[in-house]
mmCIF file of C-alpha atoms in Angstrom:
data_model
loop_
_atom_site.group_PDB
_atom_site.id
_atom_site.type_symbol
_atom_site.label_atom_id
_atom_site.label_comp_id
_atom_site.label_asym_id
_atom_site.label_seq_id
_atom_site.Cartn_x
_atom_site.Cartn_y
_atom_site.Cartn_z
ATOM 1 C CA MET A 1 67.192 -136.896 173.397
ATOM 2 C CA ARG A 2 68.092 -136.714 177.112
ATOM 3 C CA THR A 3 69.820 -139.519 178.941
ATOM 4 C CA LEU A 4 67.746 -141.073 181.518
ATOM 5 C CA ARG A 5 68.873 -141.806 184.820
ATOM 6 C CA SER A 6 67.808 -144.385 187.308
ATOM 7 C CA THR A 7 68.585 -146.271 190.349
ATOM 8 C CA ALA A 8 69.668 -149.760 190.393
ATOM 9 C CA PRO A 9 66.872 -152.379 190.035
ATOM 10 C CA SER A 10 65.473 -153.745 193.217
ATOM 11 C CA PRO A 11 63.617 -157.272 193.448
ATOM 12 C CA ARG A 12 60.244 -155.610 192.830
ATOM 13 C CA ALA A 13 61.640 -153.002 190.180
ATOM 14 C CA PRO A 14 59.085 -152.669 187.222
ATOM 15 C CA TRP A 15 59.239 -155.372 184.813
ATOM 16 C CA TRP A 16 61.420 -153.284 182.079
ATOM 17 C CA ARG A 17 64.118 -153.044 184.695
ATOM 18 C CA ARG A 18 64.025 -157.066 185.764
ATOM 19 C CA GLN A 19 64.308 -158.422 181.997
ATOM 20 C CA PRO A 20 67.018 -156.141 180.432
ATOM 21 C CA VAL A 21 67.317 -158.605 177.745
ATOM 22 C CA LEU A 22 63.813 -158.782 176.583
ATOM 23 C CA ILE A 23 62.293 -155.226 177.012
ATOM 24 C CA LEU A 24 63.407 -153.572 173.816
ATOM 25 C CA ALA A 25 61.122 -155.778 171.510
ATOM 26 C CA ALA A 26 58.348 -155.588 174.211
ATOM 27 C CA LEU A 27 58.593 -151.778 174.209
ATOM 28 C CA LEU A 28 57.942 -151.644 170.303
ATOM 29 C CA GLY A 29 54.451 -152.736 171.442
ATOM 30 C CA LEU A 30 53.991 -150.902 174.790
ATOM 31 C CA SER A 31 54.799 -147.199 173.302
ATOM 32 C CA VAL A 32 52.568 -147.791 170.293
ATOM 33 C CA ALA A 33 49.831 -149.462 171.774
ATOM 34 C CA GLY A 34 48.733 -148.126 175.163
ATOM 35 C CA CYS A 35 49.709 -151.036 177.301
ATOM 36 C CA ASP A 36 51.125 -153.507 174.678
ATOM 37 C CA ILE A 37 53.671 -155.437 176.680
ATOM 38 C CA GLY A 38 54.576 -158.583 174.705
ATOM 39 C CA GLY A 39 50.960 -159.182 172.741
ATOM 40 C CA GLY A 40 47.864 -160.664 174.233
ATOM 41 C CA SER A 41 45.457 -163.418 173.575
ATOM 42 C CA SER A 42 42.501 -163.113 171.199
ATOM 43 C CA ASP A 43 39.927 -164.075 173.718
ATOM 44 C CA ARG A 44 39.961 -160.575 175.207
ATOM 45 C CA ALA A 45 37.172 -158.132 174.843
ATOM 46 C CA ALA A 46 37.389 -156.271 171.407
ATOM 47 C CA PRO A 47 37.139 -152.546 171.491
ATOM 48 C CA ARG A 48 33.805 -150.860 171.573
ATOM 49 C CA GLY A 49 32.298 -149.273 168.360
ATOM 50 C CA VAL A 50 32.331 -145.251 168.506
ATOM 51 C CA GLU A 51 29.019 -143.922 168.963
ATOM 52 C CA THR A 52 27.398 -142.079 165.921
ATOM 53 C CA SER A 53 25.688 -139.493 168.499
ATOM 54 C CA THR A 54 27.101 -135.836 167.941
ATOM 55 C CA PRO A 55 30.039 -134.998 170.308
ATOM 56 C CA ALA A 56 27.467 -132.815 172.734
ATOM 57 C CA GLN A 57 25.393 -135.696 173.458
ATOM 58 C CA LEU A 58 28.358 -138.118 174.491
ATOM 59 C CA GLY A 59 28.906 -138.990 177.985
ATOM 60 C CA PRO A 60 32.490 -138.981 179.256
ATOM 61 C CA ALA A 61 33.241 -142.699 178.538
ATOM 62 C CA GLU A 62 31.728 -142.461 175.160
ATOM 63 C CA LYS A 63 33.627 -138.941 174.690
ATOM 64 C CA LEU A 64 36.888 -140.612 175.235
ATOM 65 C CA ALA A 65 35.877 -143.296 172.741
ATOM 66 C CA ASP A 66 35.330 -140.790 170.163
ATOM 67 C CA ALA A 67 38.488 -139.056 171.016
ATOM 68 C CA ALA A 68 40.391 -142.301 170.664
ATOM 69 C CA ALA A 69 38.688 -142.988 167.146
ATOM 70 C CA LYS A 70 39.923 -139.353 165.973
ATOM 71 C CA THR A 71 43.324 -139.786 167.261
ATOM 72 C CA ASN A 72 43.786 -143.029 164.922
ATOM 73 C CA LYS A 73 43.256 -140.484 161.955
ATOM 74 C CA GLY A 74 46.215 -139.005 160.290
ATOM 75 C CA VAL A 75 49.560 -138.636 161.104
ATOM 76 C CA ILE A 76 50.508 -138.624 164.637
ATOM 77 C CA THR A 77 53.350 -138.907 167.131
ATOM 78 C CA VAL A 78 52.859 -140.874 170.362
ATOM 79 C CA VAL A 79 55.566 -140.073 173.496
ATOM 80 C CA MET A 80 55.176 -142.701 176.394
ATOM 81 C CA ARG A 81 56.885 -141.799 179.349
ATOM 82 C CA ALA A 82 57.516 -143.918 182.457
ATOM 83 C CA PRO A 83 60.139 -144.159 185.292
ATOM 84 C CA GLY A 84 63.723 -144.598 183.299
ATOM 85 C CA LEU A 85 61.755 -144.891 179.937
ATOM 86 C CA ILE A 86 60.981 -142.722 176.907
ATOM 87 C CA THR A 87 59.709 -144.089 173.452
ATOM 88 C CA ASN A 88 58.883 -141.747 170.733
ATOM 89 C CA THR A 89 56.667 -143.034 167.851
ATOM 90 C CA ARG A 90 55.951 -141.271 164.727
ATOM 91 C CA MET A 91 53.393 -142.873 162.193
ATOM 92 C CA ASP A 92 51.924 -142.047 158.871
ATOM 93 C CA PRO A 93 49.267 -144.864 158.419
ATOM 94 C CA ALA A 94 48.232 -143.712 154.843
ATOM 95 C CA GLY A 95 51.929 -143.414 153.970
ATOM 96 C CA ARG A 96 52.765 -146.783 155.477
ATOM 97 C CA LYS A 97 55.854 -145.533 157.381
ATOM 98 C CA ALA A 98 56.706 -144.892 160.786
ATOM 99 C CA THR A 99 59.839 -144.277 163.071
ATOM 100 C CA MET A 100 60.402 -145.041 166.802
ATOM 101 C CA SER A 101 63.262 -144.148 169.241
ATOM 102 C CA ILE A 102 63.620 -146.089 172.531
ATOM 103 C CA VAL A 103 65.535 -144.765 175.376
ATOM 104 C CA LEU A 104 65.587 -147.066 178.631
ATOM 105 C CA ALA A 105 67.685 -146.732 181.570
ATOM 106 C CA VAL A 106 68.341 -150.271 183.051
ATOM 107 C CA THR A 107 70.339 -148.887 185.770
ATOM 108 C CA GLU A 108 72.416 -145.537 186.203
ATOM 109 C CA ASP A 109 74.947 -146.853 184.061
ATOM 110 C CA ASN A 110 73.117 -149.300 181.872
ATOM 111 C CA ILE A 111 71.225 -147.172 179.120
ATOM 112 C CA LEU A 112 69.586 -149.262 176.310
ATOM 113 C CA ARG A 113 68.589 -147.543 172.956
ATOM 114 C CA ALA A 114 66.755 -148.678 170.259
ATOM 115 C CA GLU A 115 65.666 -147.330 166.727
ATOM 116 C CA VAL A 116 62.970 -148.490 164.369
ATOM 117 C CA ILE A 117 62.131 -147.773 160.786
ATOM 118 C CA GLN A 118 59.108 -149.106 158.923
ATOM 119 C CA ILE A 119 58.226 -148.266 155.227
ATOM 120 C CA ASP A 120 55.595 -150.357 153.700
ATOM 121 C CA THR A 121 56.260 -154.025 154.926
ATOM 122 C CA ASP A 122 59.960 -153.314 155.496
ATOM 123 C CA LEU A 123 61.057 -153.027 159.002
ATOM 124 C CA TYR A 124 64.522 -152.115 160.100
ATOM 125 C CA LEU A 125 65.925 -152.286 163.747
ATOM 126 C CA ARG A 126 68.993 -151.202 165.105
ATOM 127 C CA MET A 127 70.063 -151.887 168.926
ATOM 128 C CA PRO A 128 73.767 -150.747 169.427
ATOM 129 C CA ASP A 129 73.564 -151.102 172.987
ATOM 130 C CA LEU A 130 72.417 -154.463 173.104
ATOM 131 C CA PRO A 131 75.195 -157.343 173.680
ATOM 132 C CA GLY A 132 75.471 -159.625 170.667
ATOM 133 C CA ALA A 133 73.150 -157.464 168.257
ATOM 134 C CA SER A 134 74.548 -156.061 165.072
ATOM 135 C CA LYS A 135 75.418 -152.403 165.109
ATOM 136 C CA LYS A 136 73.884 -152.455 161.530
ATOM 137 C CA TRP A 137 70.185 -151.834 160.621
ATOM 138 C CA MET A 138 68.531 -155.180 160.845
ATOM 139 C CA ARG A 139 65.869 -155.890 158.140
ATOM 140 C CA SER A 140 62.951 -157.888 158.117
ATOM 141 C CA ASP A 141 59.725 -158.166 156.174
ATOM 142 C CA VAL A 142 56.851 -157.553 158.556
ATOM 143 C CA ALA A 143 55.105 -160.585 157.227
ATOM 144 C CA ASP A 144 57.618 -162.725 158.370
ATOM 145 C CA LEU A 145 57.176 -161.831 161.882
ATOM 146 C CA PRO A 146 54.699 -163.561 164.193
ATOM 147 C CA ALA A 147 51.398 -162.002 164.185
ATOM 148 C CA GLY A 148 51.721 -160.835 167.570
ATOM 149 C CA SER A 149 55.204 -159.410 167.362
ATOM 150 C CA PRO A 150 55.742 -156.433 169.170
ATOM 151 C CA PHE A 151 58.150 -155.454 166.337
ATOM 152 C CA ARG A 152 55.323 -154.569 164.264
ATOM 153 C CA VAL A 153 55.215 -150.665 164.391
ATOM 154 C CA LEU A 154 52.144 -150.014 162.227
ATOM 155 C CA ARG A 155 48.977 -152.023 163.089
ATOM 156 C CA GLU A 156 46.119 -152.510 160.603
ATOM 157 C CA SER A 157 43.732 -150.620 163.010
ATOM 158 C CA ASP A 158 44.276 -148.859 166.274
ATOM 159 C CA HIS A 159 47.987 -147.971 165.455
ATOM 160 C CA THR A 160 48.262 -145.578 168.468
ATOM 161 C CA GLY A 161 46.668 -147.964 171.135
ATOM 162 C CA ALA A 162 44.141 -145.181 172.048
ATOM 163 C CA ALA A 163 41.067 -147.326 171.234
ATOM 164 C CA ASP A 164 42.369 -150.259 173.182
ATOM 165 C CA LEU A 165 42.707 -148.043 176.113
ATOM 166 C CA ALA A 166 39.366 -146.287 175.584
ATOM 167 C CA ASN A 167 37.797 -149.736 175.677
ATOM 168 C CA CYS A 168 39.324 -150.282 179.048
ATOM 169 C CA VAL A 169 37.369 -147.215 180.717
ATOM 170 C CA VAL A 170 34.834 -148.553 183.277
ATOM 171 C CA SER A 171 34.005 -145.186 184.547
ATOM 172 C CA ALA A 172 34.873 -141.590 183.963
ATOM 173 C CA GLU A 173 33.646 -138.071 184.690
ATOM 174 C CA ARG A 174 34.528 -134.748 183.350
ATOM 175 C CA LYS A 175 36.701 -132.269 185.172
ATOM 176 C CA GLY A 176 36.478 -129.120 183.142
ATOM 177 C CA GLY A 177 36.122 -128.806 179.459
ATOM 178 C CA HIS A 178 38.770 -131.396 178.496
ATOM 179 C CA ASP A 179 39.880 -133.254 181.325
ATOM 180 C CA PHE A 180 38.597 -136.542 182.663
ATOM 181 C CA LEU A 181 39.285 -138.732 185.658
ATOM 182 C CA GLY A 182 38.156 -142.438 185.919
ATOM 183 C CA MET A 183 38.955 -145.975 186.256
ATOM 184 C CA LEU A 184 40.218 -148.608 183.768
ATOM 185 C CA ASP A 185 39.826 -152.380 183.713
ATOM 186 C CA LEU A 186 42.857 -153.285 181.908
ATOM 187 C CA THR A 187 41.660 -157.128 181.854
ATOM 188 C CA ARG A 188 39.559 -155.774 178.800
ATOM 189 C CA SER A 189 42.613 -154.968 176.721
ATOM 190 C CA ARG A 190 43.259 -157.274 173.854
ATOM 191 C CA ILE A 191 47.185 -156.103 173.883
ATOM 192 C CA VAL A 192 48.332 -156.270 177.543
ATOM 193 C CA SER A 193 50.482 -159.155 178.304
ATOM 194 C CA ARG A 194 49.190 -161.819 180.765
ATOM 195 C CA SER A 195 52.542 -161.439 182.558
ATOM 196 C CA VAL A 196 51.484 -157.796 183.407
ATOM 197 C CA LEU A 197 47.820 -158.646 184.372
ATOM 198 C CA ASP A 198 49.168 -161.468 186.611
ATOM 199 C CA GLU A 199 51.597 -158.806 188.321
ATOM 200 C CA LEU A 200 48.618 -156.534 188.887
ATOM 201 C CA GLY A 201 46.398 -159.439 190.104
ATOM 202 C CA PRO A 202 42.922 -158.265 191.049
ATOM 203 C CA MET A 203 44.034 -154.508 191.057
ATOM 204 C CA ALA A 204 44.129 -154.657 187.251
ATOM 205 C CA GLY A 205 40.388 -154.458 186.941
ATOM 206 C CA ALA A 206 40.355 -150.746 188.682
ATOM 207 C CA VAL A 207 43.469 -148.674 187.598
ATOM 208 C CA PRO A 208 42.905 -145.109 187.940
ATOM 209 C CA PHE A 209 43.476 -142.732 184.970
ATOM 210 C CA SER A 210 43.361 -139.255 183.903
ATOM 211 C CA ALA A 211 43.083 -137.982 180.520
ATOM 212 C CA ARG A 212 43.020 -134.762 178.485
ATOM 213 C CA THR A 213 41.484 -134.224 175.001
ATOM 214 C CA SER A 214 42.527 -131.452 172.381
ATOM 215 C CA PRO A 215 40.238 -128.706 171.202
ATOM 216 C CA ARG A 216 39.528 -130.543 167.921
ATOM 217 C CA GLY A 217 38.349 -133.382 170.000
ATOM 218 C CA ASP A 218 41.076 -136.013 169.878
ATOM 219 C CA LEU A 219 43.307 -137.429 172.582
ATOM 220 C CA PHE A 220 46.051 -135.018 173.915
ATOM 221 C CA GLU A 221 47.220 -137.091 177.148
ATOM 222 C CA ILE A 222 46.124 -140.094 178.927
ATOM 223 C CA ALA A 223 48.056 -141.157 182.237
ATOM 224 C CA ILE A 224 47.691 -144.472 183.798
ATOM 225 C CA ASP A 225 48.085 -144.094 187.690
ATOM 226 C CA VAL A 226 49.686 -147.419 188.396
ATOM 227 C CA PRO A 227 51.401 -146.437 191.801
ATOM 228 C CA SER A 228 48.033 -145.811 193.351
ATOM 229 C CA VAL A 229 47.247 -149.498 193.049
ATOM 230 C CA LEU A 230 50.894 -150.816 192.915
ATOM 231 C CA PRO A 231 53.237 -148.550 194.693
ATOM 232 C CA THR A 232 56.360 -150.406 193.292
ATOM 233 C CA HIS A 233 55.781 -149.153 189.754
ATOM 234 C CA GLY A 234 55.486 -145.688 188.216
ATOM 235 C CA LYS A 235 52.917 -143.642 186.324
ATOM 236 C CA ILE A 236 52.714 -144.631 182.554
ATOM 237 C CA THR A 237 51.885 -141.516 180.579
ATOM 238 C CA TYR A 238 50.737 -141.318 177.013
ATOM 239 C CA SER A 239 51.051 -137.936 174.864
ATOM 240 C CA TYR A 240 49.532 -137.461 171.454
ATOM 241 C CA SER A 241 50.380 -134.812 169.122
ATOM 242 C CA ARG A 242 50.186 -134.046 165.254
ATOM 243 C CA LEU A 243 52.891 -133.294 162.847
ATOM 244 C CA ASP A 244 53.152 -132.729 158.944
ATOM 245 C CA GLY A 245 54.609 -135.874 158.198
ATOM 246 C CA VAL A 246 57.329 -138.626 159.003
ATOM 247 C CA ASP A 247 61.014 -138.477 157.977
ATOM 248 C CA ALA A 248 61.654 -141.905 157.244
ATOM 249 C CA GLU A 249 63.931 -143.376 154.645
ATOM 250 C CA ARG A 250 65.257 -146.706 154.109
ATOM 251 C CA PRO A 251 69.020 -147.031 155.315
ATOM 252 C CA ALA A 252 71.864 -147.478 152.582
ATOM 253 C CA ASP A 253 72.236 -151.168 151.524
ATOM 254 C CA SER A 254 75.764 -151.041 153.143
ATOM 255 C CA GLU A 255 74.230 -150.278 156.614
ATOM 256 C CA VAL A 256 71.859 -153.069 156.674
ATOM 257 C CA THR A 257 71.884 -156.765 157.478
ATOM 258 C CA GLU A 258 69.150 -159.400 157.752
ATOM 259 C CA LEU A 259 67.353 -159.562 161.353
ATOM 260 C CA PRO A 260 68.239 -163.127 162.679
ATOM 261 C CA GLY A 261 65.502 -165.329 163.717
ATOM 262 C CA SER A 262 67.433 -166.202 166.527
ATOM 263 C CA LEU A 263 67.297 -162.465 167.785
ATOM 264 C CA VAL A 264 63.679 -162.238 167.451
ATOM 265 C CA ASP A 265 63.399 -165.504 169.303
ATOM 266 C CA ARG A 266 65.278 -163.850 172.247
ATOM 267 C CA PHE A 267 62.309 -161.580 172.730
ATOM 268 C CA GLU A 268 58.753 -162.022 174.296
ATOM 269 C CA VAL A 269 56.091 -161.526 171.630
#
């Protein structure tokens, strides 16, 4: 993966540059679940059910919901790109395994990387660039993590976050066979953190987006045009692709230590 370059953070720099000690764990949620930045409260709107109509009868918003449901089926890769940040998550829900890589450019000379492996309920995390963290793989049982912890890579449902994003669609129109434009109401999301919504303020209710579906009917890409409402922030793009399997193996015992609770507590969840 290429090294990312960025300028030094400004007072209004994106959240992931203003909180370099917190972002890596938060990003475990963000890259998998649309806009999952540190978890959300349970009083948000639940995702709408997918219509049972045939695809030819679906309107643009319903078509995107149908595509999100298809995207959550089978082995899939989700790549999230934002200024100075790339995450790559590969998930096999049926096989109960996933991998994730994160590269974050806090500044031009401060690059943070993280790797995650989840097999069944075993989670392994390695953050070699984070001061104070072990250079080994740090293991935890997923059941021992807080319910809203962003360290949980595989969710029981909507593991890609696509359905949550589809639930945020308040308007959509088709621009050609597979292209869509519209508006998102991010306050509908169950997984967008309160701090992000507070930063967007009233603008969180109308954030432009574009999307593209694949010929098979699932999502290919969705881009959230944050700069159009908040110029100090960059666009966030999610790309979805299929793969044959996930190459995930447990690290050797000699390379593993336990994930300390004190380290988990350093991150926003």
